Tab-separated table of C-alpha atoms in Angstrom:
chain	number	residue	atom	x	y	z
A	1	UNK	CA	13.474	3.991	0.267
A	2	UNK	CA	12.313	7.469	1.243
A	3	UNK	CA	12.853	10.222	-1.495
A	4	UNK	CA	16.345	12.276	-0.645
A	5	UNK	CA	15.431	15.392	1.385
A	6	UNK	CA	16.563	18.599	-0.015
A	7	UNK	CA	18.748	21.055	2.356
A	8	UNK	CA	22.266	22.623	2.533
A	9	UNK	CA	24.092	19.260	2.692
A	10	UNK	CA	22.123	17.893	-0.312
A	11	UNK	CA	23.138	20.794	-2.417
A	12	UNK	CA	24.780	24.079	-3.483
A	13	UNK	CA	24.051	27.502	-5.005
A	14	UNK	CA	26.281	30.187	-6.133
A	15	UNK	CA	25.062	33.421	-7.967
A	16	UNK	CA	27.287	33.696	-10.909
A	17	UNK	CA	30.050	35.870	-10.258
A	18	UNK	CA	33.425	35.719	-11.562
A	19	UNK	CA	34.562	33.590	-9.388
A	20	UNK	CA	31.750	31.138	-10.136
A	21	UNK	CA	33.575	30.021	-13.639
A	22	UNK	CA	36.224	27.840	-11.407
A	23	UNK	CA	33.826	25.734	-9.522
A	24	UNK	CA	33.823	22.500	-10.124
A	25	UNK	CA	26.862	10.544	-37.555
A	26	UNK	CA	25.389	10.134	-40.765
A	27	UNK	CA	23.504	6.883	-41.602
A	28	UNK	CA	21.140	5.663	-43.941
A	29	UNK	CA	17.461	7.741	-45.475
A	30	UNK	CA	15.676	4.607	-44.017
A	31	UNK	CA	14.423	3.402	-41.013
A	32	UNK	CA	13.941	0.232	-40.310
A	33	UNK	CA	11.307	1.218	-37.813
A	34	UNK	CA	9.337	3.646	-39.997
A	35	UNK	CA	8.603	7.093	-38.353
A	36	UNK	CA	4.760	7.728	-37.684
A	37	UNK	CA	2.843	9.356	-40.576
A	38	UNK	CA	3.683	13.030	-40.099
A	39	UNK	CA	0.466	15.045	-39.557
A	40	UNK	CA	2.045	18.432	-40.908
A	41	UNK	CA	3.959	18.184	-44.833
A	42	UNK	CA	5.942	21.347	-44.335
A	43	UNK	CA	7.465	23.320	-47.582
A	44	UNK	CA	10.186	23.499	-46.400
A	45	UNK	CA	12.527	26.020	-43.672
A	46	UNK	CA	12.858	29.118	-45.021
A	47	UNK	CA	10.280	30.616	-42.933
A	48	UNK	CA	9.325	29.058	-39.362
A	49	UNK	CA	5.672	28.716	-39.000
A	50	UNK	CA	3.500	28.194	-35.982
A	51	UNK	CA	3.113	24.957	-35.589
A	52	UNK	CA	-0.586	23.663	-33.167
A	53	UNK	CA	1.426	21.832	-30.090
A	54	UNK	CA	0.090	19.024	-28.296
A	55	UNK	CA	-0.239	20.211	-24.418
A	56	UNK	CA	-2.211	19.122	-21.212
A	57	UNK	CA	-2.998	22.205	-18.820
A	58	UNK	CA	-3.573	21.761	-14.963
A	59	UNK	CA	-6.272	23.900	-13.496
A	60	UNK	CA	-4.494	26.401	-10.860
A	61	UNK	CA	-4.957	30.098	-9.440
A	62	UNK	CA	-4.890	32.790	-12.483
A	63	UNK	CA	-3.720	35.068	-10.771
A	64	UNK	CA	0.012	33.190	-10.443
A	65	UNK	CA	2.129	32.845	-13.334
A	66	UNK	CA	1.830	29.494	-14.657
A	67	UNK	CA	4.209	26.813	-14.821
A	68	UNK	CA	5.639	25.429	-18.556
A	69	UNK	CA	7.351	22.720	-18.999
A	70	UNK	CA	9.322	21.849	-22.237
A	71	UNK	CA	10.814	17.915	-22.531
A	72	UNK	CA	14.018	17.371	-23.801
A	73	UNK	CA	15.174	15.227	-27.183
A	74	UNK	CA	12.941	12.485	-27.882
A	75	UNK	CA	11.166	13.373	-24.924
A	76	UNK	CA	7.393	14.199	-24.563
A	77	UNK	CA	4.627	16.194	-22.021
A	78	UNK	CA	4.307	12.970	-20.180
A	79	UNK	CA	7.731	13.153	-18.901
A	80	UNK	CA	6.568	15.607	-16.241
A	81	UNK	CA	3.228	14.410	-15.585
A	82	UNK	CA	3.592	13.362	-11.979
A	83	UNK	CA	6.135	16.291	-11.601
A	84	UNK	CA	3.153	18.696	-12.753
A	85	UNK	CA	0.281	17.073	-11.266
A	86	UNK	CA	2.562	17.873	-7.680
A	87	UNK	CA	3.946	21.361	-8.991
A	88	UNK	CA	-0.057	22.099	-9.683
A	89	UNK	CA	-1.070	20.435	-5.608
A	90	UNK	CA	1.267	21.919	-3.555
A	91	UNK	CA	1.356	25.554	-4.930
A	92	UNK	CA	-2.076	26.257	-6.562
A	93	UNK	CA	-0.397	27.384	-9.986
A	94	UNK	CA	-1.746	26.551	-13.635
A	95	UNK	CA	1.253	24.066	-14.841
A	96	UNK	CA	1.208	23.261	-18.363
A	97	UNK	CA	3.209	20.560	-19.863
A	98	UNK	CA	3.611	20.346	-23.747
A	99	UNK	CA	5.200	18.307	-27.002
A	100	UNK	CA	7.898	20.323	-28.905
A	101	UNK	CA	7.263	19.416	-32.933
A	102	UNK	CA	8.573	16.575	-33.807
A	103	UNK	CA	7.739	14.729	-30.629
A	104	UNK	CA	5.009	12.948	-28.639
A	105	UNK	CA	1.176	13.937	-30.247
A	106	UNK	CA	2.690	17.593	-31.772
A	107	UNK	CA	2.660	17.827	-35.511
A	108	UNK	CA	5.901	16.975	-37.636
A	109	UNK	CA	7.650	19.453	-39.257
A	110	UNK	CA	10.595	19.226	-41.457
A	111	UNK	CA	12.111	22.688	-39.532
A	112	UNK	CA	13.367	22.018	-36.368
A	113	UNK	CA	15.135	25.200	-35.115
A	114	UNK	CA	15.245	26.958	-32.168
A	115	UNK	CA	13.589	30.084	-33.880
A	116	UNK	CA	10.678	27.839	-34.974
A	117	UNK	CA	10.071	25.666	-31.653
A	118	UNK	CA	10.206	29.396	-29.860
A	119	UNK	CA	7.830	30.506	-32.696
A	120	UNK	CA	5.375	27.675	-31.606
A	121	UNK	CA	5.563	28.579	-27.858
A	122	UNK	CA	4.962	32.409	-29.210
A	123	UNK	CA	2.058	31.081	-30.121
A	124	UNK	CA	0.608	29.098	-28.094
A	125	UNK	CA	1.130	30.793	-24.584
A	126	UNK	CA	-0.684	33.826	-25.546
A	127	UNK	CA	-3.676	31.848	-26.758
A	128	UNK	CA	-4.269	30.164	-23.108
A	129	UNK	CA	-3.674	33.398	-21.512
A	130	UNK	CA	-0.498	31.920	-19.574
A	131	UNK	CA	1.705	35.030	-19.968
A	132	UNK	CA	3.690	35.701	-18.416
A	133	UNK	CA	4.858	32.146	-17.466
A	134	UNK	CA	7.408	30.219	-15.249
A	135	UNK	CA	9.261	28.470	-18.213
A	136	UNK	CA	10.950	25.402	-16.951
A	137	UNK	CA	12.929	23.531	-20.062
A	138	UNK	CA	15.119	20.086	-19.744
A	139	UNK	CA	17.873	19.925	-22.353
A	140	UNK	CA	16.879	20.706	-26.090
A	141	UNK	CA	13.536	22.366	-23.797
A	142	UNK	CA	16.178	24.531	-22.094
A	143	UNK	CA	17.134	26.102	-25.289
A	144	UNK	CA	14.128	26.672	-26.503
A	145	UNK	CA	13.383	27.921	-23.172
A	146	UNK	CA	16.027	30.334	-22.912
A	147	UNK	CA	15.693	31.473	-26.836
A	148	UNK	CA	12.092	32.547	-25.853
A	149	UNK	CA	13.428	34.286	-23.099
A	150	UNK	CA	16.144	35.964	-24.878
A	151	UNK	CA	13.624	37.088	-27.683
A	152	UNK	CA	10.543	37.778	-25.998
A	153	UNK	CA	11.221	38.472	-22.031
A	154	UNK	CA	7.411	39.795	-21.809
A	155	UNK	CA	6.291	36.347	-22.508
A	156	UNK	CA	8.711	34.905	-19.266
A	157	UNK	CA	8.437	36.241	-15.501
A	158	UNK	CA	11.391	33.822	-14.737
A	159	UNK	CA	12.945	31.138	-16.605
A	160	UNK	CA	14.906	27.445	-15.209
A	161	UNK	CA	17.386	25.908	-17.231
A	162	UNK	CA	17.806	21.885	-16.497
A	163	UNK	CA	21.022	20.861	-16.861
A	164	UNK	CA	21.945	22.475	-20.416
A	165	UNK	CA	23.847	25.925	-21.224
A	166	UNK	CA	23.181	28.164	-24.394
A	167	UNK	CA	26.546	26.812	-25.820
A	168	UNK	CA	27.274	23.599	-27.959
A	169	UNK	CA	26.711	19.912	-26.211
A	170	UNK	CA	28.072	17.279	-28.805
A	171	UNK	CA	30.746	16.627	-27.210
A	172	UNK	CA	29.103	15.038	-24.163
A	173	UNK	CA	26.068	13.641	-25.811
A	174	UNK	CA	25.231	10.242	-26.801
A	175	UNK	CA	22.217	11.092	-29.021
A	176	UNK	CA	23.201	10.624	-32.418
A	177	UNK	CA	24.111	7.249	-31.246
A	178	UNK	CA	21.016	6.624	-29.890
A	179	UNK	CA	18.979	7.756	-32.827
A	180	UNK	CA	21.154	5.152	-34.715
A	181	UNK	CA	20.190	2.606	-32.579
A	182	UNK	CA	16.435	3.601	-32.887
A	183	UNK	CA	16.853	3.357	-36.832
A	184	UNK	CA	18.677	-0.046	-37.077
A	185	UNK	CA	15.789	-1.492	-34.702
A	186	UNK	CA	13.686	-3.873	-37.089
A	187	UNK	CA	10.366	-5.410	-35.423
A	188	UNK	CA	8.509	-7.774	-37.615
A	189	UNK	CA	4.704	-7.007	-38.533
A	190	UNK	CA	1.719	-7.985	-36.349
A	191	UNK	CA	3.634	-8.942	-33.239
A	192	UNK	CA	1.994	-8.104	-29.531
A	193	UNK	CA	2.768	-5.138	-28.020
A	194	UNK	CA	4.836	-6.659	-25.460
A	195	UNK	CA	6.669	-8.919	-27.732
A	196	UNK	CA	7.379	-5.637	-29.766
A	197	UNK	CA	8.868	-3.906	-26.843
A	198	UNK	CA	11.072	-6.641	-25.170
A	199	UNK	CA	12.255	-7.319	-29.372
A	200	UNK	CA	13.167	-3.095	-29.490
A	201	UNK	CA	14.830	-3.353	-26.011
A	202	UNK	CA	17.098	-6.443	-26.694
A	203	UNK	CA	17.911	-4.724	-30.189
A	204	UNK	CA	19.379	-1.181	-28.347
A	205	UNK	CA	21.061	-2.971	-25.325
A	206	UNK	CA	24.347	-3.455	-26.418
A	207	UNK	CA	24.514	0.338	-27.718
A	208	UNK	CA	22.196	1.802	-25.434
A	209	UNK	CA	22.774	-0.227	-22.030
A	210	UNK	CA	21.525	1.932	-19.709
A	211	UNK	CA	18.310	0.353	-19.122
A	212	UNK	CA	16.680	3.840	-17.928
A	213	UNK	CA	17.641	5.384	-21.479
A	214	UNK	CA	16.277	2.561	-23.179
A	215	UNK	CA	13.305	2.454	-21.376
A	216	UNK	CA	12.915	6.688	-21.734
A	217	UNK	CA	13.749	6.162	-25.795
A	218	UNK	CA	11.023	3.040	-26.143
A	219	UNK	CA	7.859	5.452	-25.123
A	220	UNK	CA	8.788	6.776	-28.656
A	221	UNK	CA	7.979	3.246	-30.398
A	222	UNK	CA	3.606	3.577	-30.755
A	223	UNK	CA	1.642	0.745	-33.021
A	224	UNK	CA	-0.230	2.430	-35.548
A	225	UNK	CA	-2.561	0.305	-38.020
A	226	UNK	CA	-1.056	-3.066	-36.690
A	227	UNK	CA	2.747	-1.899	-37.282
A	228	UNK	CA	5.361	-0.173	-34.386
A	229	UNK	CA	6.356	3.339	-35.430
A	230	UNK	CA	8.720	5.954	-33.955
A	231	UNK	CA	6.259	8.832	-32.937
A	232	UNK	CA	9.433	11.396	-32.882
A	233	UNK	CA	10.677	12.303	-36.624
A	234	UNK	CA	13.493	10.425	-36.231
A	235	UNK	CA	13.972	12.131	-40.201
A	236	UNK	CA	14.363	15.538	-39.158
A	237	UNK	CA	16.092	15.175	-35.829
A	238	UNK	CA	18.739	13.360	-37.957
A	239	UNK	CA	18.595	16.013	-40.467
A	240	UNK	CA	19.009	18.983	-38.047
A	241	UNK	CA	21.125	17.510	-35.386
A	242	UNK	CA	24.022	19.935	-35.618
A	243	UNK	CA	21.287	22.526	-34.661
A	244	UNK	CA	20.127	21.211	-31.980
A	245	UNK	CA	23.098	20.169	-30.503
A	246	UNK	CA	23.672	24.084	-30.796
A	247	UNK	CA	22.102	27.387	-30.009
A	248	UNK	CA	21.499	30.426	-31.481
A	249	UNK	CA	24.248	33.626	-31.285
A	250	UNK	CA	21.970	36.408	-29.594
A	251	UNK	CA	23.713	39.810	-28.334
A	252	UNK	CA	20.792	40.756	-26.711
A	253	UNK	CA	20.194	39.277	-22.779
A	254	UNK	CA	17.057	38.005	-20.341
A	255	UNK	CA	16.641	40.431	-17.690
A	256	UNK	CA	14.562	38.081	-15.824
A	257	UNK	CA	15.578	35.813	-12.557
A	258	UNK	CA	17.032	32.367	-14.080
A	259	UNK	CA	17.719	29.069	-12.341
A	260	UNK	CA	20.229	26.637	-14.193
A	261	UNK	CA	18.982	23.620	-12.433
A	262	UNK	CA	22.379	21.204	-12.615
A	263	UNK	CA	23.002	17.332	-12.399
A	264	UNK	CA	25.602	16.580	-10.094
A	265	UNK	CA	26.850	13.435	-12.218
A	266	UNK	CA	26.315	15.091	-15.389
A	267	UNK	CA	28.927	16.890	-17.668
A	268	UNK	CA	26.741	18.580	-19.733
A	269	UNK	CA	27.188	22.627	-18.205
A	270	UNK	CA	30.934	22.918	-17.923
A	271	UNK	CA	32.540	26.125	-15.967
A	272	UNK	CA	33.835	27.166	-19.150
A	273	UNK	CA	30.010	28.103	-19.938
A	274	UNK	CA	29.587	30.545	-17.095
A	275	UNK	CA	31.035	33.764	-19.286
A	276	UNK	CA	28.351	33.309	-22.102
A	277	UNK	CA	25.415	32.569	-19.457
A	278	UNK	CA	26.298	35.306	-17.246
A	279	UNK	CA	26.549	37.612	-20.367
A	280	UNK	CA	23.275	36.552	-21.323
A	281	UNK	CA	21.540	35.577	-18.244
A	282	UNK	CA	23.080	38.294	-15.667
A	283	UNK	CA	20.749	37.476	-12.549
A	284	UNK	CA	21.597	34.119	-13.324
A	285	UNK	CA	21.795	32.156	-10.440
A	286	UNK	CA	23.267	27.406	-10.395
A	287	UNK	CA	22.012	24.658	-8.153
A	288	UNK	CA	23.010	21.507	-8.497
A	289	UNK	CA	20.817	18.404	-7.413
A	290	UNK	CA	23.551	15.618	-6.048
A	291	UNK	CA	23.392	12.177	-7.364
A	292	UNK	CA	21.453	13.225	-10.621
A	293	UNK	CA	22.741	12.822	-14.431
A	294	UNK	CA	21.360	14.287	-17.060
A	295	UNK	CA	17.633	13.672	-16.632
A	296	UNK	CA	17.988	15.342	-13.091
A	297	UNK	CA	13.486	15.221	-12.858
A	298	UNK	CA	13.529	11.440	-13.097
A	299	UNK	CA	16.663	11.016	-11.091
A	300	UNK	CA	15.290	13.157	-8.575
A	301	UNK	CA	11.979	14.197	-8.568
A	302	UNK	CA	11.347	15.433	-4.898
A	303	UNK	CA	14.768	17.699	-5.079
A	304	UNK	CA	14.122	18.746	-8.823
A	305	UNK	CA	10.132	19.718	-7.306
A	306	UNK	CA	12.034	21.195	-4.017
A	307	UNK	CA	14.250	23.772	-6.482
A	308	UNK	CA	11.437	24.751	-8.605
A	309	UNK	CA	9.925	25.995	-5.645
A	310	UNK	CA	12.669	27.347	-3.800
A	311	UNK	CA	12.924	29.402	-6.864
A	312	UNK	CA	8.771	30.656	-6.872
A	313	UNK	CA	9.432	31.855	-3.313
């Protein structure tokens, strides 16, 4: 089947005006699963430190502002690999792709704040000379995204938002019910990989049954020293989930262009959003990729890589 083209029937764009608002649980301290060995202790989050991110940069012209990309929840770098290796081909730019804390290779951390995943970015951008950037950020990425943004606009030359709003999402999220699925999961020592994998997926089907989720939450189940472990700290994703599901109260705004890159078949940016992101995104402009949910790069990669670069131009 050939990938969906991308044109004025396929989708639609409105800069946000005023007129734009009218368009259209707590569980056990144990997991079954263990988590991975963390590879940072933390004391604690009373101050947000630095933390060294996991990343894989693509080789592209200097002279361009790179493209980041930031995953969502229980996410990782590889879930834009082919989606940065063709970013990176077709227009010459440095793309970077990299693990929040918490997730994929990145240390753990027992703070997991906006202020301290924007705190790691603050760091690590400089250091590869890829400032300013093109910050691209799916979900929980999206927030950190637009945080960095909102704090440090020198860092950002423009900034895409991918199907999440700098307002609350509980109420149309499934995570917390996913994450208790992940910690009731119990795989029995020294069993193949395979056998591991097809046990984990039969164990989340009747909570999580779409087989894409499943499939996106297993790359999180690794085998380290003969045993399968969650790579994400499933410990302090539980423990901060009401701030992630959030976002941080700023007064100031990002003077920068911004994209908020929109499933169609996803409820997570409603209209009654538009006020706060026009108030702090004012050149703020929506496109919405038909026939995508929430994930709207793995739905549809060749319109998600078409709007990126409608936006470069």
């Amino acid at each position: 089947m050939a990938p969906p083209t991308w044109g004025p029937d396929k989708s639609h764009t409105w800069r946000l005006s005023a007129r734009a608002g009218r368009q259209k649980p707590s569980g056990p301290s144990f997991w079954r699963v263990p988590v991975a060995p963390s590879s940072s202790s933390g004391r604690g989050a009373t101050e947000p430190r630095p933390l060294p991110l996991s990343y894989k940069l693509l080789d592209g012209e200097a002279a361009l502002p790179a493209v980041v990309f930031l995953h969502g929840l229980f996410g990782s770098k590889t879930n834009f690999n082919s989606i940065a290796k063709a970013l990176a081909q077709q227009t010459g730019r440095r793309v970077l792709t990299v693990d929040a804390r918490n997730h994929g290779d990145s240390p753990h951390s027992p703070d997991m704040s906006y202020e301290a995943m924007s705190l790691d970015l603050q760091g690590l951008l400089p250091q590869l000379d890829l400032v300013p950037c093109v910050l691209v950020g799916h979900s929980m990425g999206g927030k950190t995204a637009m945080l960095l943004a909102l704090q440090r606009p020198e860092l950002v030359e423009r900034l895409i938002a991918v199907d999440i709003s700098p307002m609350e999402t509980t109420s149309v999220s499934n995570f917390v019910t996913y994450m208790a699925a992940m910690r009731a999961i119990d795989i029995p020592a020294e069993v193949p990989r395979s056998r591991a994998r097809k046990l984990a997926d039969e164990q989340l089907s009747p909570v999580v049954q779409d087989i894409a989720v499943r499939q996106f939450l297993l790359t999180n189940l690794v085998e380290v020293d003969g045993r399968f472990v969650w790579r994400v700290n499933l410990d302090a994703l539980a423990q901060h989930m009401d701030t992630i599901m959030a976002f941080p109260r700023r007064q100031d705004s990002y003077p920068g262009p911004t994209l908020f890159l929109l499933g169609g078949n996803s409820q997570f940016v409603h209209p009654s959003h538009h006020p706060e992101i026009r108030r702090l995104f004012p050149r703020a402009q929506m496109k919405t990729v038909p026939d995508a949910g929430h994930w709207v790069h793995a739905d549809r990669p060749q319109d998600f890589i078409a709007a990126i670069r409608g936006f470069l131009d």
